Coordinates of N, CA and C in Angstrom, one line a residue:
X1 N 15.4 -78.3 -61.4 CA 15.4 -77.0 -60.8 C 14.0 -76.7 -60.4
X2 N 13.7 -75.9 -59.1 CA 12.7 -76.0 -58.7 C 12.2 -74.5 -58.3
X3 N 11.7 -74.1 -58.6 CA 11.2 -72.7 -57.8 C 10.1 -72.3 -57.0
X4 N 10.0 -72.6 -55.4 CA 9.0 -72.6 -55.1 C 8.3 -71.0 -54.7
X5 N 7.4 -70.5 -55.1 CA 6.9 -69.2 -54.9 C 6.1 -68.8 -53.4
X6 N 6.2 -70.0 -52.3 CA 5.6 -69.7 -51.2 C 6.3 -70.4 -49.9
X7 N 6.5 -69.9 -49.1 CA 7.4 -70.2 -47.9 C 7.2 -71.7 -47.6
X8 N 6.0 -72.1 -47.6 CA 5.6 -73.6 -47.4 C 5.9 -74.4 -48.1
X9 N 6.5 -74.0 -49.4 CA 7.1 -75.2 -50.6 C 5.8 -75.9 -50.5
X10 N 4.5 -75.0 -51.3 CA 3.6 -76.1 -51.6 C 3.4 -75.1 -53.2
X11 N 4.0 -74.0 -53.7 CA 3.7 -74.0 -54.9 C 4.6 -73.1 -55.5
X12 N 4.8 -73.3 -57.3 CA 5.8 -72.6 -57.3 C 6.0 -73.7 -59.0
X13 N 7.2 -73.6 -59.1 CA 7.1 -74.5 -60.8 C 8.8 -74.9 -60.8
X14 N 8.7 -76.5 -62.0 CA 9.8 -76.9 -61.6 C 10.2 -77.4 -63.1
X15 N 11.3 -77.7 -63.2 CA 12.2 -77.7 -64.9 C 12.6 -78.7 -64.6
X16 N 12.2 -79.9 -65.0 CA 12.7 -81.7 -64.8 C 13.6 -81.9 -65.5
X17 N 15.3 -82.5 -65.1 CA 16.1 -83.1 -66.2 C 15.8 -83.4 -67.7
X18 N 15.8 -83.0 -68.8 CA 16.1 -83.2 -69.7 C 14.9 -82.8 -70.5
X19 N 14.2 -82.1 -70.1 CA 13.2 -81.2 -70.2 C 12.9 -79.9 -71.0
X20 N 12.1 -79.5 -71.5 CA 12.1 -78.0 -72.3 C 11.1 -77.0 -71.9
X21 N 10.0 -77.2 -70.8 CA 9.0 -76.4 -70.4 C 9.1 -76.6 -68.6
X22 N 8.6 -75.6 -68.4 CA 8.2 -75.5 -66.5 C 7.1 -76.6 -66.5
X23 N 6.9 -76.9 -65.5 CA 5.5 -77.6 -64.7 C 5.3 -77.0 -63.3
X24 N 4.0 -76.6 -63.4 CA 3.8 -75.8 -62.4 C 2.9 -77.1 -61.1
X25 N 3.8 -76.9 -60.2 CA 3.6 -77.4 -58.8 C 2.0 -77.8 -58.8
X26 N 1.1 -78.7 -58.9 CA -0.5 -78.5 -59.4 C -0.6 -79.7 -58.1
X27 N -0.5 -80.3 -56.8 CA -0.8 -81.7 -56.2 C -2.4 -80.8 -55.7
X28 N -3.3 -81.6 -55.7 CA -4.3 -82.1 -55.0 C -3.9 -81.4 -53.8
X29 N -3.5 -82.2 -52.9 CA -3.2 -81.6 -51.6 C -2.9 -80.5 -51.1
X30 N -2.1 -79.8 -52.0 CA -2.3 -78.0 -51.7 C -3.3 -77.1 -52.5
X31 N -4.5 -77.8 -52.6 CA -5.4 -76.6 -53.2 C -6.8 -77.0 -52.2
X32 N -7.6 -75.9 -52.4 CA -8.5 -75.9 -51.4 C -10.2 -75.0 -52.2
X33 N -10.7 -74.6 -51.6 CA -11.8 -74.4 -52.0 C -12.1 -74.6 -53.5
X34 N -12.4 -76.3 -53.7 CA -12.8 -76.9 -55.4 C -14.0 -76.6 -55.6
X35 N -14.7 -76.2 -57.0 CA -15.6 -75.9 -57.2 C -16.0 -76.5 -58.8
X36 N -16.6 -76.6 -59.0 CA -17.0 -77.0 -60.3 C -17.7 -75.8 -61.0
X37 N -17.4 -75.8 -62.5 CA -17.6 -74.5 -63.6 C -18.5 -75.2 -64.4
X38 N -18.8 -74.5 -65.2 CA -19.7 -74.5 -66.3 C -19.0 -74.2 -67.6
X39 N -19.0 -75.2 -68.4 CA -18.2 -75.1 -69.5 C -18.4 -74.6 -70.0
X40 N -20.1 -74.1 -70.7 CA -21.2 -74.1 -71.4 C -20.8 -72.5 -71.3
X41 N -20.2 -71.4 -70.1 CA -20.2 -70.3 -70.0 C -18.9 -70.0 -70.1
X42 N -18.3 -70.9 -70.1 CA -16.8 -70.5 -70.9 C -16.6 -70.6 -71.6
X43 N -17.3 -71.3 -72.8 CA -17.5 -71.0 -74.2 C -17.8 -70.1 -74.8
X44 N -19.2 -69.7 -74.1 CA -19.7 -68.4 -74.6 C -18.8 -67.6 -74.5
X45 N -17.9 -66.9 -73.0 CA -16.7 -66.4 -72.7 C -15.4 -66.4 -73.7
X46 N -15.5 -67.4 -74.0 CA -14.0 -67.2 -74.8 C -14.6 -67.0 -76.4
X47 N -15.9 -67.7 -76.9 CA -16.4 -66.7 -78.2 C -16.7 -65.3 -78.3
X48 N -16.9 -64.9 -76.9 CA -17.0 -63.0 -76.8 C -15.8 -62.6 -76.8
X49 N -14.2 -63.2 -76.3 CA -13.2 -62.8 -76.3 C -12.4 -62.3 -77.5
X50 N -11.8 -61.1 -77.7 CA -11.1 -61.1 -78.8 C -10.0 -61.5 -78.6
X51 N -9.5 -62.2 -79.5 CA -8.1 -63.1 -80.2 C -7.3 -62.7 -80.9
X52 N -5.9 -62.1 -80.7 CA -5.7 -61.7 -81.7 C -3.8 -62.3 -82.1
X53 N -3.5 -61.8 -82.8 CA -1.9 -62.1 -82.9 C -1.2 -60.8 -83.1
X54 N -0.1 -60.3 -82.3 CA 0.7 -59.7 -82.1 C 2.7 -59.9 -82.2
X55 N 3.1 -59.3 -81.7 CA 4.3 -59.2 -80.9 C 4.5 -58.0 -80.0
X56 N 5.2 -58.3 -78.9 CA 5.5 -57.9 -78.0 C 6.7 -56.4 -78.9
X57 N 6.3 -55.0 -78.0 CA 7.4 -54.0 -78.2 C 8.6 -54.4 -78.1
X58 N 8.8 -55.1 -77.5 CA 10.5 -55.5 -78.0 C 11.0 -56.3 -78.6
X59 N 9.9 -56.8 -79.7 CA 10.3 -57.5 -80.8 C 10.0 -57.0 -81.8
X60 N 10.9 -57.8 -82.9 CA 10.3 -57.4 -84.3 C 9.0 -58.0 -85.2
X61 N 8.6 -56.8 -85.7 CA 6.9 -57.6 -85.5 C 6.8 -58.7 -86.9
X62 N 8.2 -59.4 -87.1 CA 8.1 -60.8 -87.7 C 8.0 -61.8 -86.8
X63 N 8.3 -61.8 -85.3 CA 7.8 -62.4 -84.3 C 6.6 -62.7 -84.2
X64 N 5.8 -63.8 -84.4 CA 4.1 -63.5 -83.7 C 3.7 -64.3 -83.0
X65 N 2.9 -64.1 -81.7 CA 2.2 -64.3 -81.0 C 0.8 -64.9 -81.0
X66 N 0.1 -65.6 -80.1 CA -1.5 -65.4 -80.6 C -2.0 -65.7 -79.5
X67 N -3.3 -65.0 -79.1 CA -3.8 -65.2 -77.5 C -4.5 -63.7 -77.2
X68 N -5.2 -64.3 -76.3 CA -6.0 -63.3 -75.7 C -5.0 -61.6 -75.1
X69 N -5.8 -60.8 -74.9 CA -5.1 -59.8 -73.7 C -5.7 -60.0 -72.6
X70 N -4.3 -60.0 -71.6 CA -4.7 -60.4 -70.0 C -5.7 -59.6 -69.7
X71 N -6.3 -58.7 -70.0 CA -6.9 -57.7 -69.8 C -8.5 -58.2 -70.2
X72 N -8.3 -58.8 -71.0 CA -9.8 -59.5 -71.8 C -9.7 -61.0 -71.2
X73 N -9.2 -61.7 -70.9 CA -8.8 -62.7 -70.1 C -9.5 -62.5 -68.1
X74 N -8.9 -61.8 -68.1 CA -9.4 -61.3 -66.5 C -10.6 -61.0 -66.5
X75 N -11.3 -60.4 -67.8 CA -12.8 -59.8 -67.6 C -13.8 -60.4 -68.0
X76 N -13.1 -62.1 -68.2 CA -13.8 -63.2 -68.7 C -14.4 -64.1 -68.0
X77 N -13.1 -64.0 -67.4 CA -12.7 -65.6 -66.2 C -12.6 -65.0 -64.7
X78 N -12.1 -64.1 -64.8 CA -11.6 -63.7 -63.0 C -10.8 -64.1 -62.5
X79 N -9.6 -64.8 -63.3 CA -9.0 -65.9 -63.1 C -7.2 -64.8 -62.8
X80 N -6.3 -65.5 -61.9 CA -5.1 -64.8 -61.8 C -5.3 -63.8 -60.7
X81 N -4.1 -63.0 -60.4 CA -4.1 -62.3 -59.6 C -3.9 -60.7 -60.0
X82 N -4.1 -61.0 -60.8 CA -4.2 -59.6 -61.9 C -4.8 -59.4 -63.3
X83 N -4.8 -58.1 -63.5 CA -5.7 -58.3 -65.1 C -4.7 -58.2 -66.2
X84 N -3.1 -57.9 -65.5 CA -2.0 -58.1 -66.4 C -1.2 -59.0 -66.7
X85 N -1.6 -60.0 -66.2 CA -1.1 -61.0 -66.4 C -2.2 -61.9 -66.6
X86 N -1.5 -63.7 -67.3 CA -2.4 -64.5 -67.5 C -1.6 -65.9 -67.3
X87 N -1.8 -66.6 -65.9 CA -1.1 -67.3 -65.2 C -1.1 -68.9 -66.1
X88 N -0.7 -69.7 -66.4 CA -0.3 -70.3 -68.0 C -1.5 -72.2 -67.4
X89 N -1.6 -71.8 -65.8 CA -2.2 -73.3 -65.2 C -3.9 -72.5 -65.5
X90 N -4.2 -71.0 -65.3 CA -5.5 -70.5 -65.6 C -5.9 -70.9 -66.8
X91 N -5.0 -70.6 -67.9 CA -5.4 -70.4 -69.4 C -5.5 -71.5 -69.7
X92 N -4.8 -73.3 -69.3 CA -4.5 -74.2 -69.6 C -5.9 -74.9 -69.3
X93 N -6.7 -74.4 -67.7 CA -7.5 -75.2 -67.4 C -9.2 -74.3 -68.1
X94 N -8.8 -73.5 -68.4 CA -10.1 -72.5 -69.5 C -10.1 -73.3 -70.5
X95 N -8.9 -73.6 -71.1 CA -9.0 -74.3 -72.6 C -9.3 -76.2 -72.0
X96 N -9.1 -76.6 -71.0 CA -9.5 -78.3 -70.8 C -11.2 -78.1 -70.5
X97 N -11.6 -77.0 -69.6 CA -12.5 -77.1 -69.6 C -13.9 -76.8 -70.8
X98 N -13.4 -76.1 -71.6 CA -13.6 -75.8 -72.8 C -14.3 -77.3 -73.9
X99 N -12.5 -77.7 -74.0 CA -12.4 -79.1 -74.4 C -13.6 -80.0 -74.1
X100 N -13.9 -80.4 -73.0 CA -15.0 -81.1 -72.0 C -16.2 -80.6 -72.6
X101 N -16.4 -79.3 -72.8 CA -18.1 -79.0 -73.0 C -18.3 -79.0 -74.3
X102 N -17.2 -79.0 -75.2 CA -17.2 -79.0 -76.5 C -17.3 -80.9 -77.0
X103 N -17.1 -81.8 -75.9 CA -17.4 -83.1 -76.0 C -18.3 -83.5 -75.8
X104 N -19.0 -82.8 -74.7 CA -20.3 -83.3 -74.5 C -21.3 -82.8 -75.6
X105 N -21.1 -81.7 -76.0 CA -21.9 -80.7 -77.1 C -21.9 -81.6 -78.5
X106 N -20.5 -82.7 -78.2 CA -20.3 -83.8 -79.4 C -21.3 -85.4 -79.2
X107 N -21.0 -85.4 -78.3 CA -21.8 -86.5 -77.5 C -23.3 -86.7 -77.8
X108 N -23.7 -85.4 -77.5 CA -25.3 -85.4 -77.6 C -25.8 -85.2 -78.9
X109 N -25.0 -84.1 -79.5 CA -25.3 -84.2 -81.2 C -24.9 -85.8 -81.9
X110 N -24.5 -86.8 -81.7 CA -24.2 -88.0 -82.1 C -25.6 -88.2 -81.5
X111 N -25.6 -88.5 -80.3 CA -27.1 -89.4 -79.9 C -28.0 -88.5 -81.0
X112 N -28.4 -86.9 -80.6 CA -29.4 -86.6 -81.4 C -29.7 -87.3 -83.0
X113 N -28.3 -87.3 -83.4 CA -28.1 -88.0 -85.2 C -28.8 -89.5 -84.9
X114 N -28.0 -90.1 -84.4 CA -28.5 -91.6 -84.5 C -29.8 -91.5 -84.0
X115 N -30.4 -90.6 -83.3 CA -32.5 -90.5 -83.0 C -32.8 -90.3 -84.6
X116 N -32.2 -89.3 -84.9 CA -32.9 -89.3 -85.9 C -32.7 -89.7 -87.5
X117 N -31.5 -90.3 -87.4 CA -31.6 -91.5 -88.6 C -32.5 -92.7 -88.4
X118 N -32.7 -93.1 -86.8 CA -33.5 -94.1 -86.8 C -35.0 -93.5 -87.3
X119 N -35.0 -92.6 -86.4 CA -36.8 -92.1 -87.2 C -36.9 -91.8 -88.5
X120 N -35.5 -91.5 -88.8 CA -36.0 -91.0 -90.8 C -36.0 -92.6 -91.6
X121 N -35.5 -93.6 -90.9 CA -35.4 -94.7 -91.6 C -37.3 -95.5 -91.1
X122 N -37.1 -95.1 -90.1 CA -38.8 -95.6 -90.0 C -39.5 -94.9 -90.7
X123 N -39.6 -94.0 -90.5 CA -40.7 -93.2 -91.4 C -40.8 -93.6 -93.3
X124 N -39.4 -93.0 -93.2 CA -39.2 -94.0 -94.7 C -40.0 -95.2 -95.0
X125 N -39.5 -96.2 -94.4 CA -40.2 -97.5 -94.4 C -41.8 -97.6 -94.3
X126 N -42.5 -96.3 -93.6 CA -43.4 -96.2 -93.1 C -44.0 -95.5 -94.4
X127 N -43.6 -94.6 -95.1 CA -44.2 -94.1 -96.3 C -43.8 -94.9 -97.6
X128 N -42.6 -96.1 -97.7 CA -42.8 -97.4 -99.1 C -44.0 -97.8 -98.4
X129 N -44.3 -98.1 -97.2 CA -45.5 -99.2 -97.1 C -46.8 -98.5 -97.4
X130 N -47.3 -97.3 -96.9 CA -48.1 -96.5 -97.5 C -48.4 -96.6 -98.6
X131 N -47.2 -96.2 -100.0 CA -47.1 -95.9 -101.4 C -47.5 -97.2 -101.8
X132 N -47.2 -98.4 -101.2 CA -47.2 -99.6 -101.6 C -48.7 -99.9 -101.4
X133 N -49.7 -99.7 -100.4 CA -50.9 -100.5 -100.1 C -51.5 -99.3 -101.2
X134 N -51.2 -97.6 -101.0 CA -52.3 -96.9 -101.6 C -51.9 -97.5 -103.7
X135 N -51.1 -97.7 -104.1 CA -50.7 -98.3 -105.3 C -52.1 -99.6 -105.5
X136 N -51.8 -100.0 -104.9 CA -52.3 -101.8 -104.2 C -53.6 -101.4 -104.1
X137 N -54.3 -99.8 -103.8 CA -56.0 -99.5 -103.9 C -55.9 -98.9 -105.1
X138 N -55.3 -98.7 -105.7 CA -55.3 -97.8 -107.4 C -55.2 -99.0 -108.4
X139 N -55.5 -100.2 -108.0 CA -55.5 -101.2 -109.2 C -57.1 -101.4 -109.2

């Protein structure tokens, strides 16, 4: 089943045979002005965000929920076509991009460690040899 949301059938979301979630229509070929983000500010962005868990008024609030308010969402990102809502391919690509800078943030803290286990092992070595010669003038 397919729902397309724009007269051109280039977007819109589709429920695959034997399936339990939508997939929303995402080809390359119908998107246009690509830009590249900065993870590094969507991090900050989504640690300023408050998070919280809820249920919806028309549930019982044994129901719970967890996620931002579209409202805090939109004044984050700018993302959507409203600040009441929070379109599920925006939030999906906030949280990959996220993902990404939070790897690289892993990445470099590994290189950093291994700099500096090498230098604490030299140094080490560099202060037995020390202890050793100044021992070595104390006889």
């Amino acid at each position: 089943t397919t729902f397309y949301s724009s007269s051109d059938l280039t977007t819109g979301v589709r429920l695959l045979a034997n399936e339990g979630s939508w997939s929303s229509l995402s080809d390359r070929s119908v998107k246009e002005n690509l830009r590249s983000e900065d993870g590094e500010r969507v991090l900050k962005a989504i640690s300023a965000m408050p998070i919280h868990s809820w249920n919806y008024v028309t549930q019982s609030p044994s129901i719970r929920h967890l996620g931002p308010m579209a409202q805090d969402f939109y004044a984050a990102f700018g993302l959507g076509a409203d600040e009441k809502h929070i379109n599920t391919v925006d939030i999906d690509g906030v949280n990959l991009l996220a993902v990404q800078a939070l790897e690289r943030r892993t990445s470099d803290l590994r290189a950093e460690n291994e700099y500096l286990r090498t230098t604490i092992a030299g140094l080490e070595a560099a202060l037995q040899r020390l202890e050793a010669a100044l021992a070595e003038m104390q006889r």
